[in-house]
Amino acid sequence: MATVTLKGLSKSFGKTHAVRDLSVDIADGEFFVILGPSGAGKTTTLKSVAGLVDVDGGSVTIGGKDVTLVEPYNRNVAMAFESYALYPQKTVSENLASPLKSGRTGKYTDAQQKERIDQVTTTLGINHLLKRFPRELSNGQRQRVALGRVLVRPADVYLLDEPLSHLDAKLRAAMRAELKQLGAMSKTTTVYVTHDYQEALALGDRIAVLREGALVQIGTPEDIWRRPADTFVARALGQPEINLLDGEVEDGRIRLGGGAFDVPVPAGVDVRGGDRVRVGLRPCDIHVVGQRADDSGPRLTGTVTLAERLGRNVELTVGVGGEQLIVLSSGREGVDEGGQVTMTVAEHDIHVFAAGEGDTSRLGTGHGSGRTRGGLEEVEAAQ
């Protein structure tokens, strides 16, 4: 186990800035998730910790030791890549045992090797594959074996690069729980890279959101979900994406849709009459009246232009005053396309951002929704 500190980390490939002045402190035993879209610098950051790329500036410290110039094999980290690397001529059992036979990881008796392999393969659900060769495995099975090959090796830090990306949705959900359990059992510092916000919220003790190589926000899943630093983070978490509406402050309320409807200015948001702002409303936080017992809050009435059944939920597109709102409904209200619907949203579920082009910053210290897990569960149920 070890702490990991990145200080002013920078890396460019030609004219492309992959990582820009990144500084992060990762605690001993923490499950730390790096979240961002393709090209955000996630994998380059991970490879910098592993020593697989030479950084242009800044430092990498593991367990209090500056390892910026230390060779990868002397850092005592174990990394799983998105592309699974297995020995084709070895069985699954032999692939898993190979890190334990390496001189750099110490000597393990046959009994100790078997104990480590049994623990990891049972957790990953691959213990029935031990006698097979990689060519006899599906893509998902190969990826789990590659992940097991990393986790079977005791290390100061585990570095996991999109390890669940090639698994189907059902297996990904199961593996998230198993990885969380493995992390808690081993208490090994883990840095996990993903573009999937569901994985980030479910797994991370803390999350760092990257965009174009720069750190946008860092915090607990609750912080990131309830108080996104800007519209980029707000859009990155949630499917369907958060609704973003332009509005103007007037008499303690924010007029939206060209004045067709309004919502209150949430507590902690310092704005004045006449200020232009952007309001964020998550689809899972907009409730059709009658959907639940507590339907207090501002009411919006609109026309359903599209209703799509997604699992147990229905995704509604609702026209309100010239705006199109995406709403996740339970479907129990019997809402039909072309029909009128009345909706409500709680004040603490209203996010306010600065006006402007592109992504803009959050205004104030509003608490946001307290339903971090609930919101995630509703979205997952719709998949």
Coordinates of C-alpha atoms in Angstrom, one line a residue:
M1 CA 0.0 0.0 0.0
A2 CA 1.2 3.5 -0.7
T3 CA 0.2 7.1 -1.3
V4 CA 0.5 8.6 -4.8
T5 CA 1.2 12.2 -5.4
L6 CA 1.3 13.9 -8.8
K7 CA 2.7 17.4 -8.8
G8 CA 2.6 19.7 -11.8
L9 CA 2.5 16.7 -14.2
S10 CA 2.8 17.6 -17.8
K11 CA 3.1 15.6 -21.0
S12 CA 2.9 16.5 -24.7
F13 CA 3.0 14.5 -27.9
G14 CA 4.1 16.9 -30.5
K15 CA 1.7 19.8 -30.4
T16 CA -0.9 17.8 -28.5
H17 CA -0.9 18.6 -24.7
A18 CA -2.0 15.2 -23.2
V19 CA -1.6 16.2 -19.6
R20 CA -1.5 19.9 -18.3
D21 CA 0.0 20.8 -15.0
L22 CA -1.9 18.0 -13.1
S23 CA -1.6 17.9 -9.3
V24 CA -3.3 15.2 -7.3
D25 CA -2.8 13.6 -3.9
I26 CA -4.1 10.0 -3.6
A27 CA -4.4 8.5 -0.1
D28 CA -3.0 5.2 1.0
G29 CA -5.6 2.5 0.2
E30 CA -7.9 4.8 -1.7
F31 CA -9.9 3.7 -4.8
F32 CA -9.3 6.7 -7.0
V33 CA -11.1 7.1 -10.3
I34 CA -10.0 9.3 -13.2
L35 CA -13.1 10.1 -15.4
G36 CA -13.1 11.9 -18.7
P37 CA -13.9 11.5 -22.4
S38 CA -11.6 10.1 -25.0
G39 CA -8.5 12.4 -25.3
A40 CA -8.8 13.8 -21.8
G41 CA -5.4 12.5 -20.8
K42 CA -6.6 9.6 -18.6
T43 CA -4.4 6.8 -19.9
T44 CA -1.3 9.1 -20.3
T45 CA -1.7 10.0 -16.6
L46 CA -1.9 6.3 -15.7
K47 CA 1.2 5.5 -17.8
S48 CA 3.0 8.4 -16.1
V49 CA 2.5 6.8 -12.7
A50 CA 3.6 3.4 -14.1
G51 CA 6.7 5.0 -15.7
L52 CA 5.7 3.9 -19.2
V53 CA 5.9 7.5 -20.5
D54 CA 8.6 10.0 -19.7
V55 CA 6.9 13.2 -18.4
D56 CA 7.9 16.6 -19.7
G57 CA 7.4 18.3 -16.3
G58 CA 6.4 17.7 -12.7
S59 CA 6.9 14.7 -10.5
V60 CA 5.4 11.3 -9.5
T61 CA 5.8 10.2 -5.9
I62 CA 4.8 6.7 -4.6
G63 CA 4.9 5.9 -1.0
G64 CA 6.8 9.1 -0.2
K65 CA 9.5 8.3 -2.8
D66 CA 10.1 10.4 -5.9
V67 CA 9.9 7.8 -8.7
T68 CA 9.8 10.3 -11.7
L69 CA 13.1 8.9 -13.0
V70 CA 12.7 5.3 -11.7
E71 CA 12.3 2.5 -14.2
P72 CA 8.8 0.9 -14.3
Y73 CA 9.9 -2.4 -12.9
N74 CA 11.2 -0.7 -9.8
R75 CA 8.0 1.1 -8.9
N76 CA 6.1 -1.9 -7.6
V77 CA 2.9 -1.0 -9.5
A78 CA 0.7 -3.4 -11.4
M79 CA -1.2 -2.1 -14.5
A80 CA -4.0 -3.6 -16.5
F81 CA -4.5 -2.1 -20.0
E82 CA -7.7 -1.8 -22.0
S83 CA -6.2 -4.2 -24.5
Y84 CA -5.7 -7.5 -22.8
A85 CA -2.1 -8.9 -22.9
L86 CA -1.9 -12.6 -22.3
Y87 CA 0.7 -15.3 -23.2
P88 CA -1.1 -17.3 -26.0
Q89 CA 0.9 -20.5 -25.3
K90 CA 0.0 -20.6 -21.6
T91 CA -3.2 -21.7 -19.9
V92 CA -5.2 -19.2 -17.9
S93 CA -3.7 -20.8 -14.7
E94 CA -0.2 -20.3 -16.0
N95 CA -0.9 -16.7 -17.1
L96 CA -2.2 -15.9 -13.7
A97 CA 0.7 -17.5 -12.0
S98 CA 3.4 -15.8 -14.1
P99 CA 3.5 -12.5 -12.1
L100 CA 3.9 -14.6 -8.9
K101 CA 6.9 -16.4 -10.4
S102 CA 8.7 -13.1 -11.3
G103 CA 11.8 -12.5 -9.2
R104 CA 10.7 -8.8 -8.7
T105 CA 7.6 -9.8 -6.8
G106 CA 9.3 -12.1 -4.4
K107 CA 9.1 -15.9 -4.0
Y108 CA 5.7 -17.6 -3.4
T109 CA 5.2 -21.3 -2.6
D110 CA 2.9 -23.3 -4.7
A111 CA 0.3 -23.1 -1.9
Q112 CA 0.6 -19.4 -1.7
Q113 CA 0.2 -19.1 -5.5
K114 CA -2.9 -21.3 -5.4
E115 CA -4.4 -19.2 -2.6
R116 CA -3.9 -16.0 -4.5
I117 CA -5.2 -17.4 -7.8
D118 CA -8.2 -19.0 -6.1
Q119 CA -9.2 -15.8 -4.4
V120 CA -9.0 -13.6 -7.5
T121 CA -10.5 -16.1 -10.0
T122 CA -13.5 -16.8 -7.7
T123 CA -14.1 -13.0 -7.3
L124 CA -13.8 -12.5 -11.1
G125 CA -15.9 -15.6 -12.0
I126 CA -13.2 -17.2 -14.0
N127 CA -12.2 -20.2 -11.8
H128 CA -13.8 -22.6 -14.3
L129 CA -11.4 -21.3 -17.1
L130 CA -8.1 -22.2 -15.5
K131 CA -7.2 -25.0 -17.9
R132 CA -8.1 -23.1 -21.1
F133 CA -5.8 -21.2 -23.4
P134 CA -6.5 -17.5 -24.4
R135 CA -7.6 -18.5 -27.9
E136 CA -10.4 -20.6 -26.3
L137 CA -11.8 -17.6 -24.4
S138 CA -14.4 -14.9 -25.4
N139 CA -13.3 -11.2 -25.4
G140 CA -14.9 -10.7 -22.0
Q141 CA -13.3 -13.7 -20.5
R142 CA -9.9 -12.6 -21.8
Q143 CA -10.3 -9.2 -20.3
R144 CA -11.2 -10.7 -16.9
V145 CA -8.2 -13.0 -17.1
A146 CA -6.0 -10.0 -17.9
L147 CA -7.4 -8.1 -15.0
G148 CA -6.9 -11.1 -12.7
R149 CA -3.3 -11.3 -13.9
V150 CA -2.8 -7.8 -12.4
L151 CA -4.8 -8.3 -9.2
V152 CA -3.1 -11.6 -8.3
R153 CA 0.2 -9.8 -7.9
P154 CA 0.7 -7.9 -4.5
A155 CA 1.7 -4.4 -5.4
D156 CA 1.9 -0.9 -3.8
V157 CA -0.5 0.5 -6.4
Y158 CA -2.9 -1.1 -8.9
L159 CA -3.4 0.9 -12.2
L160 CA -6.5 -0.1 -14.1
D161 CA -7.1 1.3 -17.6
E162 CA -10.8 0.8 -18.6
P163 CA -10.7 -2.8 -17.4
L164 CA -14.5 -3.4 -18.0
S165 CA -14.8 -1.7 -21.4
H166 CA -15.3 -4.9 -23.4
L167 CA -17.8 -6.5 -21.1
D168 CA -21.5 -6.5 -21.6
A169 CA -23.7 -4.3 -19.5
K170 CA -24.9 -7.0 -17.1
L171 CA -21.4 -8.3 -16.5
R172 CA -20.0 -4.7 -16.1
A173 CA -22.6 -4.1 -13.3
A174 CA -21.6 -7.3 -11.5
M175 CA -17.9 -6.6 -12.0
R176 CA -18.2 -3.1 -10.5
A177 CA -19.4 -4.7 -7.2
E178 CA -16.7 -7.3 -7.3
L179 CA -13.9 -4.8 -7.9
K180 CA -15.2 -2.6 -5.1
Q181 CA -15.1 -5.7 -2.8
L182 CA -11.6 -6.6 -4.0
G183 CA -10.4 -3.1 -3.3
A184 CA -11.9 -3.1 0.2
M185 CA -10.4 -6.5 1.0
S186 CA -6.9 -5.8 -0.3
K187 CA -6.7 -2.2 0.9
T188 CA -4.3 -1.5 -2.0
T189 CA -4.2 1.9 -3.5
T190 CA -6.0 1.7 -6.8
V191 CA -6.1 4.3 -9.7
Y192 CA -8.9 3.4 -12.1
V193 CA -9.5 5.1 -15.5
T194 CA -12.9 5.2 -17.1
H195 CA -15.1 7.2 -19.4
D196 CA -18.2 5.7 -17.8
Y197 CA -19.8 7.9 -15.1
Q198 CA -21.7 5.0 -13.6
E199 CA -18.4 3.1 -12.9
A200 CA -16.9 6.3 -11.5
L201 CA -19.8 6.9 -9.1
A202 CA -20.1 3.3 -8.1
L203 CA -16.4 2.6 -7.5
G204 CA -14.6 5.7 -6.5
D205 CA -13.8 6.9 -3.0
R206 CA -13.0 10.1 -4.9
I207 CA -13.2 11.1 -8.6
A208 CA -11.0 13.4 -10.7
V209 CA -12.7 14.7 -13.8
L210 CA -10.3 15.5 -16.6
R211 CA -10.8 17.5 -19.8
E212 CA -8.1 18.0 -22.5
G213 CA -5.4 17.0 -20.0
A214 CA -6.5 19.4 -17.3
L215 CA -8.2 18.7 -13.9
V216 CA -11.7 20.2 -13.9
Q217 CA -12.9 18.9 -10.5
I218 CA -12.0 16.5 -7.8
G219 CA -14.2 15.2 -5.0
T220 CA -16.3 12.4 -3.6
P221 CA -19.0 10.9 -5.8
E222 CA -21.5 12.8 -3.8
D223 CA -19.6 16.1 -4.3
I224 CA -19.3 15.5 -8.1
W225 CA -22.9 14.6 -8.5
R226 CA -24.5 17.2 -6.2
R227 CA -22.2 20.1 -6.9
P228 CA -20.7 19.8 -10.5
A229 CA -18.0 22.5 -10.9
D230 CA -19.2 23.5 -14.3
T231 CA -21.5 22.4 -17.2
F232 CA -18.9 20.1 -18.5
V233 CA -18.9 18.0 -15.3
A234 CA -22.7 18.3 -15.1
R235 CA -23.0 16.9 -18.7
A236 CA -20.5 14.2 -18.0
L237 CA -22.6 12.6 -15.2
G238 CA -26.0 11.3 -16.1
Q239 CA -27.7 9.7 -19.1
P240 CA -29.8 11.3 -20.5
E241 CA -27.6 14.4 -20.1
I242 CA -28.6 17.2 -17.8
N243 CA -31.0 19.8 -19.3
L244 CA -29.3 23.2 -19.7
L245 CA -31.6 26.2 -20.1
D246 CA -30.8 29.9 -20.5
G247 CA -32.6 32.2 -18.1
E248 CA -32.8 35.6 -16.5
V249 CA -33.1 36.4 -12.8
E250 CA -36.1 38.4 -11.7
D251 CA -37.5 38.9 -8.2
G252 CA -35.8 35.9 -6.7
R253 CA -36.7 33.6 -9.5
I254 CA -35.2 32.5 -12.8
R255 CA -37.4 33.0 -15.8
L256 CA -36.9 30.3 -18.5
G257 CA -38.3 29.5 -21.9
G258 CA -38.6 33.1 -22.9
G259 CA -40.6 33.8 -19.7
A260 CA -43.0 30.9 -20.2
F261 CA -42.0 29.4 -16.8
D262 CA -39.7 30.0 -13.9
V263 CA -37.9 28.3 -11.0
P264 CA -36.7 29.8 -7.7
V265 CA -33.1 30.9 -7.2
P266 CA -31.7 28.1 -4.9
A267 CA -30.2 29.0 -1.5
G268 CA -26.5 29.9 -1.7
V269 CA -26.6 31.2 -5.2
D270 CA -25.6 34.9 -5.3
V271 CA -27.3 36.5 -8.3
R272 CA -29.2 39.8 -8.8
G273 CA -32.1 40.8 -10.9
G274 CA -31.3 41.1 -14.5
D275 CA -28.4 38.6 -14.4
R276 CA -28.3 36.0 -17.2
V277 CA -27.6 32.4 -16.0
R278 CA -27.9 28.8 -17.2
V279 CA -30.1 26.4 -15.2
G280 CA -29.3 22.7 -15.0
L281 CA -32.1 20.2 -14.4
R282 CA -31.3 16.5 -14.4
P283 CA -33.9 14.3 -16.1
C284 CA -34.1 12.0 -13.1
D285 CA -34.8 15.0 -10.8
I286 CA -37.8 16.2 -12.8
H287 CA -40.9 14.4 -11.6
V288 CA -44.3 14.0 -13.2
V289 CA -46.9 15.2 -10.7
G290 CA -48.5 12.1 -9.1
Q291 CA -45.3 10.1 -9.6
R292 CA -44.5 10.3 -5.9
A293 CA -46.0 11.5 -2.6
D294 CA -43.8 14.6 -2.3
D295 CA -44.6 16.7 -5.4
S296 CA -43.8 20.1 -3.8
G297 CA -41.7 22.6 -5.7
P298 CA -42.2 24.7 -8.8
R299 CA -44.6 23.2 -11.4
L300 CA -44.0 23.1 -15.1
T301 CA -46.6 22.2 -17.7
G302 CA -45.8 21.1 -21.2
T303 CA -46.6 18.8 -24.1
V304 CA -45.1 15.4 -24.6
T305 CA -43.5 15.3 -28.0
L306 CA -41.8 11.9 -27.6
A307 CA -42.1 9.0 -25.2
E308 CA -39.5 6.1 -25.3
R309 CA -39.8 3.1 -23.0
L310 CA -36.4 2.3 -21.5
G311 CA -36.7 -0.6 -19.1
R312 CA -39.0 0.2 -16.2
N313 CA -38.8 3.9 -17.0
V314 CA -40.0 6.1 -19.8
E315 CA -37.9 8.9 -21.3
L316 CA -40.1 11.8 -22.1
T317 CA -39.3 14.8 -24.3
V318 CA -41.5 17.6 -23.2
G319 CA -42.0 21.0 -24.9
V320 CA -42.2 23.8 -22.3
G321 CA -42.3 27.4 -23.5
G322 CA -40.1 26.8 -26.5
E323 CA -37.7 24.6 -24.6
Q324 CA -37.4 20.8 -24.9
L325 CA -36.9 19.1 -21.5
I326 CA -35.8 15.4 -21.2
V327 CA -37.6 13.8 -18.3
L328 CA -37.3 10.3 -16.8
S329 CA -40.7 9.1 -15.8
S330 CA -41.8 5.9 -14.0
G331 CA -44.3 5.4 -16.7
R332 CA -47.1 4.8 -14.2
E333 CA -48.9 8.0 -15.1
G334 CA -50.0 6.8 -18.5
V335 CA -48.5 9.7 -20.4
D336 CA -48.9 9.6 -24.1
E337 CA -47.3 11.5 -27.0
G338 CA -49.2 14.7 -27.7
G339 CA -50.6 14.8 -24.2
Q340 CA -50.2 17.5 -21.5
V341 CA -48.0 16.7 -18.5
T342 CA -47.4 18.7 -15.3
M343 CA -43.9 18.3 -13.7
T344 CA -42.2 19.5 -10.5
V345 CA -38.6 19.8 -9.4
A346 CA -37.3 20.4 -5.9
E347 CA -35.3 23.6 -5.3
H348 CA -32.3 21.6 -4.1
D349 CA -32.2 19.8 -7.4
I350 CA -31.8 23.1 -9.4
H351 CA -28.2 23.8 -10.6
V352 CA -27.2 27.3 -11.6
F353 CA -24.3 28.1 -13.8
A354 CA -22.9 31.3 -15.3
A355 CA -24.2 32.4 -18.7
G356 CA -22.0 32.2 -21.7
E357 CA -20.9 30.2 -24.6
G358 CA -19.2 26.8 -24.1
D359 CA -18.9 25.3 -20.6
T360 CA -19.5 27.7 -17.8
S361 CA -18.8 27.6 -14.0
R362 CA -21.2 26.7 -11.2
L363 CA -22.6 29.7 -9.3
G364 CA -22.9 29.6 -5.5
T365 CA -22.7 26.8 -3.0
G366 CA -26.1 25.2 -3.6
H367 CA -26.4 21.7 -2.2
G368 CA -27.9 20.0 -5.2
S369 CA -29.7 16.6 -5.0
G370 CA -29.0 14.4 -2.0
R371 CA -30.0 11.4 -4.0
T372 CA -26.5 10.5 -5.4
R373 CA -27.1 6.8 -5.5
G374 CA -30.9 7.1 -6.1
G375 CA -30.3 9.2 -9.2
L376 CA -27.8 6.7 -10.4
E377 CA -30.1 3.8 -9.8
E378 CA -32.9 5.5 -11.7
V379 CA -30.6 6.1 -14.7
E380 CA -29.2 2.5 -14.6
A381 CA -32.7 1.1 -14.5
A382 CA -33.5 2.9 -17.8
Q383 CA -30.6 1.3 -19.7

